[in-house]
Tab-separated table of C-alpha atoms and ligand atoms in Angstrom:
chain	number	residue	atom	x	y	z
X	18	MET	CA	-30.133	-7.541	-9.753
X	19	LYS	CA	-27.176	-7.339	-7.435
X	20	ARG	CA	-28.060	-7.819	-3.865
X	21	LEU	CA	-26.372	-5.469	-1.299
X	22	ALA	CA	-25.571	-5.677	2.333
X	23	ILE	CA	-24.588	-2.251	3.518
X	24	LEU	CA	-22.665	-2.060	6.814
X	25	GLY	CA	-22.907	1.442	8.340
X	26	SER	CA	-25.912	2.622	6.225
X	27	THR	CA	-26.668	5.594	8.247
X	28	GLY	CA	-23.243	7.296	7.936
X	29	SER	CA	-22.005	9.474	5.179
X	30	ILE	CA	-20.827	6.643	2.621
X	31	GLY	CA	-23.941	4.385	3.658
X	32	ARG	CA	-26.139	7.269	2.806
X	33	SER	CA	-24.534	8.096	-0.602
X	34	THR	CA	-24.447	4.364	-1.382
X	35	LEU	CA	-28.314	4.328	-0.784
X	36	SER	CA	-28.595	7.332	-2.955
X	37	VAL	CA	-26.840	5.449	-5.791
X	38	VAL	CA	-29.079	2.394	-5.177
X	39	ALA	CA	-32.282	4.870	-5.340
X	40	GLU	CA	-31.012	6.155	-8.601
X	41	HIS	CA	-30.745	2.730	-9.892
X	42	PRO	CA	-33.516	0.404	-8.812
X	43	GLU	CA	-33.430	-1.773	-11.853
X	44	GLU	CA	-29.761	-2.629	-10.706
X	45	PHE	CA	-29.587	-3.186	-6.947
X	46	MET	CA	-31.714	-4.692	-4.263
X	47	VAL	CA	-30.833	-4.052	-0.698
X	48	VAL	CA	-31.022	-7.339	1.460
X	49	GLY	CA	-29.275	-6.024	4.840
X	50	LEU	CA	-28.346	-3.034	6.405
X	51	ALA	CA	-26.286	-2.458	9.666
X	52	ALA	CA	-26.216	0.727	11.653
X	53	GLY	CA	-25.119	1.929	14.969
X	54	LYS	CA	-27.272	4.317	16.789
X	55	ASN	CA	-29.078	6.276	14.417
X	56	ILE	CA	-32.338	4.684	14.637
X	57	GLU	CA	-34.569	7.435	13.091
X	58	THR	CA	-32.261	7.336	9.707
X	59	LEU	CA	-32.317	3.631	9.719
X	60	ALA	CA	-36.161	3.226	10.050
X	61	GLU	CA	-36.548	5.534	7.240
X	62	GLN	CA	-34.195	3.441	5.040
X	63	VAL	CA	-35.921	0.409	6.095
X	64	ARG	CA	-39.162	1.728	4.575
X	65	GLN	CA	-37.477	2.770	1.402
X	66	PHE	CA	-35.410	-0.098	0.723
X	67	HIS	CA	-37.260	-3.187	2.553
X	68	PRO	CA	-33.997	-5.091	3.581
X	69	ALA	CA	-34.783	-8.584	5.117
X	70	VAL	CA	-32.063	-8.101	8.063
X	71	VAL	CA	-31.004	-5.148	9.933
X	72	SER	CA	-28.826	-4.628	12.850
X	73	VAL	CA	-28.194	-2.016	15.451
X	74	GLN	CA	-25.713	-1.630	18.040
X	75	ASP	CA	-27.767	-1.910	21.258
X	76	GLU	CA	-30.567	-4.209	22.072
X	77	ALA	CA	-32.679	-1.292	23.527
X	78	ASP	CA	-32.183	0.680	20.092
X	79	GLY	CA	-33.511	-2.760	18.252
X	80	ARG	CA	-36.504	-2.472	20.462
X	81	ARG	CA	-37.099	1.187	19.570
X	82	LEU	CA	-36.638	0.493	15.793
X	83	ARG	CA	-39.303	-2.461	15.931
X	84	GLU	CA	-41.855	0.278	17.639
X	85	LEU	CA	-41.116	2.682	14.725
X	86	LEU	CA	-41.547	0.113	11.924
X	87	SER	CA	-45.241	-1.313	11.241
X	88	ARG	CA	-45.503	-4.990	12.151
X	89	ASN	CA	-46.114	-5.540	8.356
X	90	GLY	CA	-43.008	-6.241	6.410
X	91	ALA	CA	-40.654	-5.214	9.211
X	92	PRO	CA	-37.229	-7.061	8.568
X	93	GLU	CA	-35.528	-9.166	11.141
X	94	ILE	CA	-33.710	-6.998	13.631
X	95	LEU	CA	-30.335	-7.981	15.223
X	96	SER	CA	-28.245	-6.248	17.736
X	97	GLY	CA	-24.563	-6.343	19.352
X	98	ASN	CA	-21.239	-7.115	17.740
X	99	GLN	CA	-22.544	-10.168	15.753
X	100	GLY	CA	-25.237	-8.248	14.016
X	101	PRO	CA	-23.020	-6.580	11.397
X	102	VAL	CA	-21.327	-10.060	11.025
X	103	GLN	CA	-24.547	-11.647	10.184
X	104	VAL	CA	-25.702	-8.850	7.991
X	105	ALA	CA	-22.310	-9.270	5.965
X	106	ALA	CA	-22.461	-12.976	5.743
X	107	SER	CA	-25.718	-14.430	6.172
X	108	THR	CA	-28.212	-12.314	3.974
X	109	GLY	CA	-27.493	-13.901	0.848
X	110	ALA	CA	-25.610	-10.482	-0.507
X	111	ASP	CA	-23.828	-10.433	-3.771
X	112	LEU	CA	-21.817	-7.565	-2.749
X	113	VAL	CA	-21.229	-6.161	0.862
X	114	VAL	CA	-20.681	-2.410	1.104
X	115	SER	CA	-18.160	-2.248	4.255
X	116	ALA	CA	-18.770	1.374	5.404
X	117	MET	CA	-18.699	1.345	9.020
X	118	VAL	CA	-16.188	3.510	10.763
X	119	GLY	CA	-13.095	2.415	12.864
X	120	ALA	CA	-11.634	-0.983	13.428
X	121	VAL	CA	-15.083	-2.304	14.389
X	122	GLY	CA	-15.565	-2.898	10.680
X	123	LEU	CA	-12.776	-5.576	10.363
X	124	GLU	CA	-14.765	-8.687	11.896
X	125	PRO	CA	-17.781	-8.286	9.673
X	126	THR	CA	-15.657	-7.484	6.631
X	127	LEU	CA	-13.730	-10.676	7.433
X	128	ALA	CA	-16.712	-12.585	7.818
X	129	ALA	CA	-17.919	-11.561	4.244
X	130	ILE	CA	-14.521	-12.719	2.916
X	131	GLU	CA	-15.029	-16.136	4.594
X	132	ALA	CA	-18.455	-16.199	3.140
X	133	GLY	CA	-16.966	-15.693	-0.286
X	134	ILE	CA	-18.736	-12.486	-0.824
X	135	PRO	CA	-17.042	-9.477	-2.903
X	136	ILE	CA	-16.609	-6.324	-1.005
X	137	ALA	CA	-16.725	-2.629	-1.874
X	138	LEU	CA	-14.504	-1.384	0.950
X	139	ALA	CA	-14.803	1.967	2.397
X	140	ASN	CA	-13.815	1.209	5.739
X	141	LYS	CA	-9.924	1.893	5.440
X	142	GLU	CA	-9.173	1.139	9.154
X	143	THR	CA	-9.800	-2.587	8.297
X	144	LEU	CA	-6.887	-2.492	5.945
X	145	VAL	CA	-4.789	-0.482	8.160
X	146	ALA	CA	-5.254	-2.470	11.291
X	147	ALA	CA	-4.954	-5.846	9.587
X	148	GLY	CA	-4.110	-5.408	5.745
X	149	PRO	CA	-1.897	-8.345	5.022
X	150	LEU	CA	-4.181	-10.987	6.896
X	151	VAL	CA	-7.363	-9.298	4.976
X	152	MET	CA	-5.548	-9.485	1.557
X	153	ALA	CA	-4.317	-13.198	2.215
X	154	ARG	CA	-7.575	-14.533	3.300
X	155	ALA	CA	-9.258	-12.499	0.232
X	156	ARG	CA	-6.790	-14.033	-2.314
X	157	GLN	CA	-7.347	-17.530	-0.697
X	158	LYS	CA	-11.170	-17.346	-1.019
X	159	GLY	CA	-10.942	-15.480	-4.329
X	160	VAL	CA	-12.939	-12.436	-3.175
X	161	PRO	CA	-12.488	-9.119	-4.757
X	162	LEU	CA	-11.953	-6.078	-2.739
X	163	ILE	CA	-13.134	-2.993	-4.749
X	164	PRO	CA	-11.972	0.310	-3.040
X	165	VAL	CA	-14.324	2.890	-2.327
X	166	ASP	CA	-11.937	5.505	-0.799
X	167	SER	CA	-11.604	8.012	-3.847
X	168	GLU	CA	-7.861	7.979	-3.664
X	169	HIS	CA	-7.655	4.309	-4.164
X	170	SER	CA	-10.536	3.852	-6.436
X	171	ALA	CA	-8.777	6.461	-8.736
X	172	ILE	CA	-5.628	4.155	-8.657
X	173	PHE	CA	-7.915	1.178	-9.205
X	174	GLN	CA	-9.470	2.915	-12.145
X	175	ALA	CA	-6.033	3.925	-13.595
X	176	LEU	CA	-4.758	0.481	-13.267
X	177	GLN	CA	-7.401	-1.208	-15.356
X	178	GLY	CA	-5.676	-3.013	-18.362
X	179	GLN	CA	-2.340	-2.285	-16.967
X	180	ARG	CA	0.290	-4.719	-15.665
X	181	PRO	CA	1.194	-4.387	-11.839
X	182	GLU	CA	4.911	-4.711	-12.552
X	183	ASP	CA	4.730	-1.540	-14.768
X	184	ILE	CA	3.984	0.757	-11.906
X	185	ARG	CA	6.845	2.940	-10.663
X	186	ARG	CA	5.126	4.923	-8.044
X	187	LEU	CA	1.615	5.610	-6.721
X	188	TRP	CA	0.489	9.344	-5.832
X	189	LEU	CA	-2.223	10.036	-3.528
X	190	THR	CA	-3.789	13.669	-3.612
X	191	ALA	CA	-4.849	15.150	-0.514
X	192	SER	CA	-6.948	18.308	-0.157
X	193	GLY	CA	-4.522	19.489	2.684
X	194	GLY	CA	-7.713	20.098	4.839
X	195	PRO	CA	-9.148	23.184	6.509
X	196	PHE	CA	-5.600	23.938	8.035
X	197	ARG	CA	-3.357	23.619	5.063
X	198	THR	CA	-2.078	27.261	5.062
X	199	TRP	CA	-2.264	27.733	8.873
X	200	GLU	CA	1.191	28.622	10.849
X	201	ALA	CA	2.228	25.945	13.305
X	202	SER	CA	1.412	28.177	16.229
X	203	ARG	CA	-2.136	28.518	15.221
X	204	LEU	CA	-2.874	24.637	15.196
X	205	ALA	CA	-2.485	24.612	18.881
X	206	GLY	CA	-5.613	26.196	19.363
X	207	VAL	CA	-7.602	24.551	16.693
X	208	SER	CA	-11.388	23.918	17.824
X	209	ALA	CA	-13.531	20.692	17.003
X	210	ALA	CA	-15.839	23.128	14.937
X	211	GLU	CA	-12.868	24.414	12.935
X	212	ALA	CA	-11.631	20.855	12.287
X	213	LEU	CA	-15.034	19.789	11.393
X	214	ARG	CA	-15.232	22.407	8.483
X	215	HIS	CA	-13.746	20.452	5.538
X	216	PRO	CA	-13.131	22.542	2.332
X	217	ASN	CA	-14.277	20.182	-0.233
X	218	TRP	CA	-15.756	16.940	1.154
X	219	GLU	CA	-18.749	16.038	3.258
X	220	MET	CA	-17.863	13.101	5.520
X	221	GLY	CA	-18.471	11.687	8.905
X	222	PRO	CA	-17.000	13.353	11.765
X	223	LYS	CA	-13.893	10.797	12.424
X	224	ILE	CA	-12.662	11.117	8.732
X	225	THR	CA	-13.289	14.640	8.783
X	226	ILE	CA	-10.754	15.023	11.755
X	227	ASP	CA	-8.438	12.620	10.100
X	228	SER	CA	-8.337	15.056	7.210
X	229	ALA	CA	-7.626	17.960	9.336
X	230	THR	CA	-4.419	16.176	11.016
X	231	MET	CA	-3.694	14.509	7.926
X	232	MET	CA	-3.799	11.400	9.606
X	233	ASN	CA	-6.273	10.446	7.001
X	234	LYS	CA	-3.403	10.326	4.285
X	235	ALA	CA	-1.387	8.361	6.710
X	236	LEU	CA	-4.386	5.546	6.899
X	237	GLU	CA	-4.587	5.891	3.135
X	238	VAL	CA	-0.782	5.436	2.428
X	239	ILE	CA	-1.006	2.246	4.501
X	240	GLU	CA	-4.238	1.212	2.691
X	241	ALA	CA	-2.612	1.875	-0.811
X	242	ALA	CA	0.535	-0.211	0.259
X	243	VAL	CA	-1.603	-3.293	1.305
X	244	LEU	CA	-4.269	-2.874	-1.656
X	245	PHE	CA	-1.710	-2.502	-4.405
X	246	GLY	CA	1.158	-4.446	-3.011
X	247	LEU	CA	3.828	-1.469	-2.947
X	248	PRO	CA	6.225	-0.312	-0.220
X	249	ALA	CA	5.425	3.008	1.461
X	250	ASP	CA	8.481	4.603	-0.073
X	251	ARG	CA	6.860	4.132	-3.726
X	252	ILE	CA	3.730	5.803	-2.597
X	253	GLY	CA	3.894	9.656	-2.668
X	254	VAL	CA	1.365	12.341	-1.691
X	255	TYR	CA	0.567	15.559	-3.510
X	256	ILE	CA	-1.360	18.299	-1.757
X	257	HIS	CA	-4.026	19.230	-4.118
X	258	PRO	CA	-6.235	21.476	-2.565
X	259	GLN	CA	-8.891	21.430	-5.534
X	260	SER	CA	-9.670	17.877	-4.986
X	261	ILE	CA	-10.196	17.181	-8.505
X	262	ILE	CA	-7.482	14.764	-9.483
X	263	HIS	CA	-8.298	11.929	-7.176
X	264	SER	CA	-4.995	10.277	-7.516
X	265	LEU	CA	-2.308	9.086	-9.960
X	266	VAL	CA	-0.242	6.120	-11.040
X	267	GLU	CA	3.189	6.705	-12.450
X	268	PHE	CA	4.509	3.856	-14.680
X	269	VAL	CA	8.010	2.826	-15.428
X	270	ASP	CA	8.163	4.639	-18.896
X	271	GLY	CA	7.494	8.160	-16.946
X	272	SER	CA	3.989	8.073	-18.003
X	273	VAL	CA	1.264	9.094	-15.679
X	274	LEU	CA	-2.486	8.446	-15.445
X	275	ALA	CA	-4.836	10.158	-13.125
X	276	GLN	CA	-8.389	9.966	-12.359
X	277	LEU	CA	-10.338	13.206	-12.283
X	278	GLY	CA	-13.997	14.197	-11.218
X	279	VAL	CA	-16.001	16.445	-8.940
X	280	PRO	CA	-15.599	15.578	-5.428
X	281	ASP	CA	-18.694	13.502	-4.714
X	282	MET	CA	-18.097	10.000	-3.127
X	283	ARG	CA	-21.198	8.813	-5.137
X	284	LEU	CA	-18.737	8.390	-8.168
X	285	PRO	CA	-16.296	6.037	-6.603
X	286	ILE	CA	-19.275	4.318	-4.621
X	287	ALA	CA	-21.203	3.654	-8.034
X	288	TYR	CA	-17.961	2.300	-9.568
X	289	ALA	CA	-17.514	-0.103	-6.672
X	290	LEU	CA	-21.100	-1.196	-7.025
X	291	SER	CA	-21.234	-1.996	-10.911
X	292	TYR	CA	-17.602	-2.765	-11.546
X	293	PRO	CA	-16.308	-3.160	-14.171
X	294	ARG	CA	-19.464	-1.479	-15.716
X	295	ARG	CA	-20.124	2.355	-15.250
X	296	LEU	CA	-23.584	3.627	-14.273
X	297	PRO	CA	-24.915	6.807	-15.497
X	298	LEU	CA	-25.075	9.302	-12.372
X	299	ASN	CA	-27.162	12.488	-11.955
X	300	GLY	CA	-25.048	15.482	-10.835
X	301	PRO	CA	-22.975	18.239	-12.200
X	302	PRO	CA	-20.241	17.471	-14.609
X	303	LEU	CA	-16.616	18.373	-14.083
X	304	ASP	CA	-16.275	21.711	-15.560
X	305	LEU	CA	-12.415	22.544	-15.952
X	306	TYR	CA	-13.000	25.895	-17.302
X	307	GLN	CA	-14.625	26.902	-14.259
X	308	ILE	CA	-12.233	25.540	-11.816
X	309	GLY	CA	-9.327	27.011	-14.105
X	310	GLN	CA	-6.249	25.826	-12.204
X	311	LEU	CA	-5.267	22.652	-10.599
X	312	THR	CA	-2.526	23.106	-8.139
X	313	PHE	CA	0.065	20.828	-6.263
X	314	GLU	CA	2.214	21.207	-2.959
X	315	ALA	CA	4.469	18.883	-0.853
X	316	PRO	CA	2.789	17.913	2.171
X	317	ASP	CA	4.483	19.334	5.572
X	318	LEU	CA	5.557	16.550	7.714
X	319	GLU	CA	6.425	19.102	10.439
X	320	ARG	CA	3.165	20.711	10.816
X	321	PHE	CA	1.150	17.417	10.089
X	322	PRO	CA	3.096	14.796	11.897
X	323	GLY	CA	0.233	12.327	11.577
X	324	LEU	CA	1.522	11.573	7.872
X	325	ARG	CA	5.236	11.205	9.044
X	326	LEU	CA	3.943	8.334	11.500
X	327	GLY	CA	1.648	6.892	8.740
X	328	TYR	CA	4.876	6.391	6.952
X	329	GLU	CA	6.778	4.930	9.729
X	330	ALA	CA	4.052	2.477	10.567
X	331	ALA	CA	3.720	1.509	6.854
X	332	ARG	CA	7.598	1.106	6.407
X	333	ARG	CA	7.929	-1.043	9.877
X	334	GLY	CA	4.514	-3.038	9.260
X	335	GLY	CA	3.453	-5.865	11.357
X	336	THR	CA	1.237	-4.787	14.254
X	337	LEU	CA	2.348	-1.216	14.291
X	338	PRO	CA	-0.232	-0.038	11.632
X	339	ALA	CA	-2.994	-1.419	14.051
X	340	VAL	CA	-1.529	0.650	17.054
X	341	LEU	CA	-1.408	3.764	15.122
X	342	ASN	CA	-4.962	3.316	14.109
X	343	ALA	CA	-6.363	2.405	17.538
X	344	ALA	CA	-4.647	4.982	19.198
X	345	ASN	CA	-5.902	7.558	16.493
X	346	GLU	CA	-9.423	6.436	16.940
X	347	VAL	CA	-9.406	7.084	20.746
X	348	ALA	CA	-7.426	10.336	20.327
X	349	VAL	CA	-10.111	11.727	17.753
X	350	ALA	CA	-13.046	10.920	20.067
X	351	ALA	CA	-11.088	12.660	22.857
X	352	PHE	CA	-10.418	15.651	20.806
X	353	LEU	CA	-14.210	15.771	19.651
X	354	LYS	CA	-15.177	15.774	23.352
X	355	GLY	CA	-12.761	18.749	24.173
X	356	ARG	CA	-10.588	16.437	26.190
X	357	ILE	CA	-7.325	16.870	24.245
X	358	PRO	CA	-6.201	19.703	21.934
X	359	PHE	CA	-5.933	19.365	18.166
X	360	LEU	CA	-2.031	18.690	18.335
X	361	GLY	CA	-2.622	16.088	21.255
X	362	ILE	CA	-3.917	13.615	18.273
X	363	PRO	CA	-0.729	12.932	16.839
X	364	ARG	CA	1.052	13.106	20.232
X	365	VAL	CA	-1.252	10.372	21.589
X	366	VAL	CA	-0.545	8.282	18.417
X	367	GLU	CA	3.215	8.738	18.648
X	368	ALA	CA	3.372	7.801	22.168
X	369	ALA	CA	1.382	4.696	21.613
X	370	MET	CA	3.599	3.646	18.803
X	371	ALA	CA	6.779	4.255	20.862
X	372	ALA	CA	5.199	2.088	23.555
X	373	HIS	CA	4.482	-0.906	21.277
X	374	ASP	CA	7.118	-3.501	20.228
X	375	PRO	CA	5.776	-4.703	16.851
X	376	GLN	CA	5.192	-8.200	16.142
X	377	GLU	CA	4.661	-10.175	12.910
X	378	LEU	CA	0.854	-10.104	11.965
X	379	LYS	CA	-0.415	-13.473	12.554
X	380	SER	CA	-4.121	-13.698	13.377
X	381	LEU	CA	-7.275	-11.822	13.822
X	382	ASP	CA	-7.149	-12.547	17.418
X	383	GLN	CA	-3.792	-10.994	17.826
X	384	VAL	CA	-4.829	-7.866	15.756
X	385	LEU	CA	-8.049	-7.607	18.082
X	386	ALA	CA	-5.748	-7.881	21.251
X	387	VAL	CA	-3.169	-5.279	19.902
X	388	ASN	CA	-6.267	-3.166	19.245
X	389	ARG	CA	-7.514	-3.295	22.541
X	390	TRP	CA	-4.085	-2.580	24.121
X	391	ALA	CA	-3.579	0.528	21.911
X	392	ARG	CA	-7.020	1.848	22.811
X	393	ASP	CA	-6.340	1.150	26.692
X	394	TYR	CA	-2.969	2.646	26.350
X	395	ALA	CA	-4.042	5.841	24.516
X	396	ALA	CA	-7.023	6.309	26.897
X	397	SER	CA	-4.608	5.921	29.902
X	398	LEU	CA	-2.640	8.837	28.349
X	399	MET	CA	-5.629	11.171	28.496
X	400	ASP	CA	-6.869	10.194	32.119
K	11	NAP	N1	-17.391	9.874	4.252
K	11	NAP	C1	-16.464	9.908	3.144
K	11	NAP	O1	-16.697	10.448	2.258
K	11	NAP	C2	-15.391	8.724	3.188
K	11	NAP	C3	-14.614	8.883	2.180
K	11	NAP	C4	-13.588	7.710	2.081
K	11	NAP	C5	-13.653	6.595	2.950
K	11	NAP	N2	-14.411	6.559	4.221
K	11	NAP	C6	-14.305	5.652	5.160
K	11	NAP	O2	-15.718	5.078	5.187
K	11	NAP	C7	-15.917	4.824	6.404
K	11	NAP	C8	-17.300	5.215	7.054
K	11	NAP	O3	-17.092	6.756	7.068
K	11	NAP	P1	-18.294	7.673	7.181
K	11	NAP	O4	-17.623	9.206	6.951
K	11	NAP	O5	-19.290	7.348	6.340
K	11	NAP	O6	-18.476	7.726	8.863
K	11	NAP	P2	-19.770	8.088	9.405
K	11	NAP	O7	-20.681	9.152	8.726
K	11	NAP	O8	-19.431	8.515	10.817
K	11	NAP	O9	-20.486	6.746	9.659
K	11	NAP	C9	-20.270	5.684	10.078
K	11	NAP	C10	-21.277	4.414	10.044
K	11	NAP	O10	-20.845	3.307	10.998
K	11	NAP	C11	-21.842	3.229	11.951
K	11	NAP	N3	-21.114	2.476	13.006
K	11	NAP	C12	-20.372	3.060	13.796
K	11	NAP	N4	-19.888	2.339	14.932
K	11	NAP	C13	-20.809	1.099	14.676
K	11	NAP	C14	-20.875	-0.043	15.475
K	11	NAP	N5	-20.172	-0.161	16.642
K	11	NAP	N6	-21.655	-0.961	15.128
K	11	NAP	C15	-22.216	-0.601	13.825
K	11	NAP	N7	-22.245	0.316	13.221
K	11	NAP	C16	-21.317	1.119	13.493
K	11	NAP	C17	-22.602	4.371	12.167
K	11	NAP	O11	-23.906	4.071	12.716
K	11	NAP	P3	-24.768	5.438	13.377
K	11	NAP	O12	-24.546	6.564	12.757
K	11	NAP	O13	-26.134	4.832	13.306
K	11	NAP	O14	-24.319	5.330	14.753
K	11	NAP	C18	-22.680	4.836	10.589
K	11	NAP	O15	-23.744	4.177	9.899
K	11	NAP	C19	-14.633	5.084	7.347
K	11	NAP	O16	-13.850	4.050	7.229
K	11	NAP	C20	-13.911	6.165	6.477
K	11	NAP	O17	-12.842	6.349	6.703
K	11	NAP	C21	-15.515	7.732	4.067
């Protein structure tokens, strides 16, 4: 049995991960769960999966959780920033599923790497903020990072048995989000409710907004550059509204391998949990007769400047991607609270990037300091 620690268990990826676990109780055992503030869901997960250790963000929530659970068999309950770090590194896990949202996922993911534990990585912000550091440390420790993001999982799958030097380009697919066909003038008035309505995927609020601005694809270009060791100019984007092809690899001979499937995150999650095996999964099969057409468009960097900013951050590197990520996190939160308009999100990110003098990436402390600076700077633009 593989012992799992799941960071962000109450979120969209966390819940899908537990649904794969529930379908394969003979394969997996849950030893640790880290959540934020959704105590009711965490309590249900504890009752169902019996982890030995759980963490919550605030101490008061820890006390509430203790009250919700019967004394018998209640897990150890941690709180604060060190909670997810301990769940990741000190619960005897064989695999850590890193699925918190935002750069807060960085420290627990690094802690798992330091402890030599393989990682199923959904938390793309970790690789955006500190990719070269994380990859270098994972290589030194011999820790595999298995992508969960559907695009990167698709590339990872297409690369099985291939030589990295045979890659010419990577192609990430993007649904284009809910505003793919909207005129630029309409985008100014987009509401949070409209932006939260993704056409194909059910995801947490932050990544859903990132998909609507196409900042998600920006983060993914940076993530792919880091994970697969290619410069950003060899990573292209196809707008593919059906979200059936999850990404493609073009090889030096012109041959292209793609991975296809229904848009269900349980597929890349299950692959990351059981790699290199595949587990049978319940769910509707891919029916290409019914889908009929797979279509492709070029991304529009004018209407969706977030993607242009992502390429710039990937190209210039150093601490700039961390600034893009931190400013975006703050701007998305402000948009969801109705404090800035939809087009304010890329404007805030661009302003923070312009105000930053990128440095070579050297240490976790430096990344955390840059992250703090960019968050404060972005917040000051919205006062
Ligand atoms: N959803 C997808 O389909 C998808 C696809 C590809 C990649 N990803 C990536 O996977 C990650 C998770 O996305 P998601 O959609 O699952 O997000 P989500 O639904 O918002 O869930 C986020 C999780 O992180 C927890 N969390 C947030 N802040 C925390 C903190 N300070 N301490 C501890 N836990 C904290 C939340 O806890 P509470 O809810 O308890 O507060 C929740 O469990 C993101 O990096 C996203 O980009 C997601």
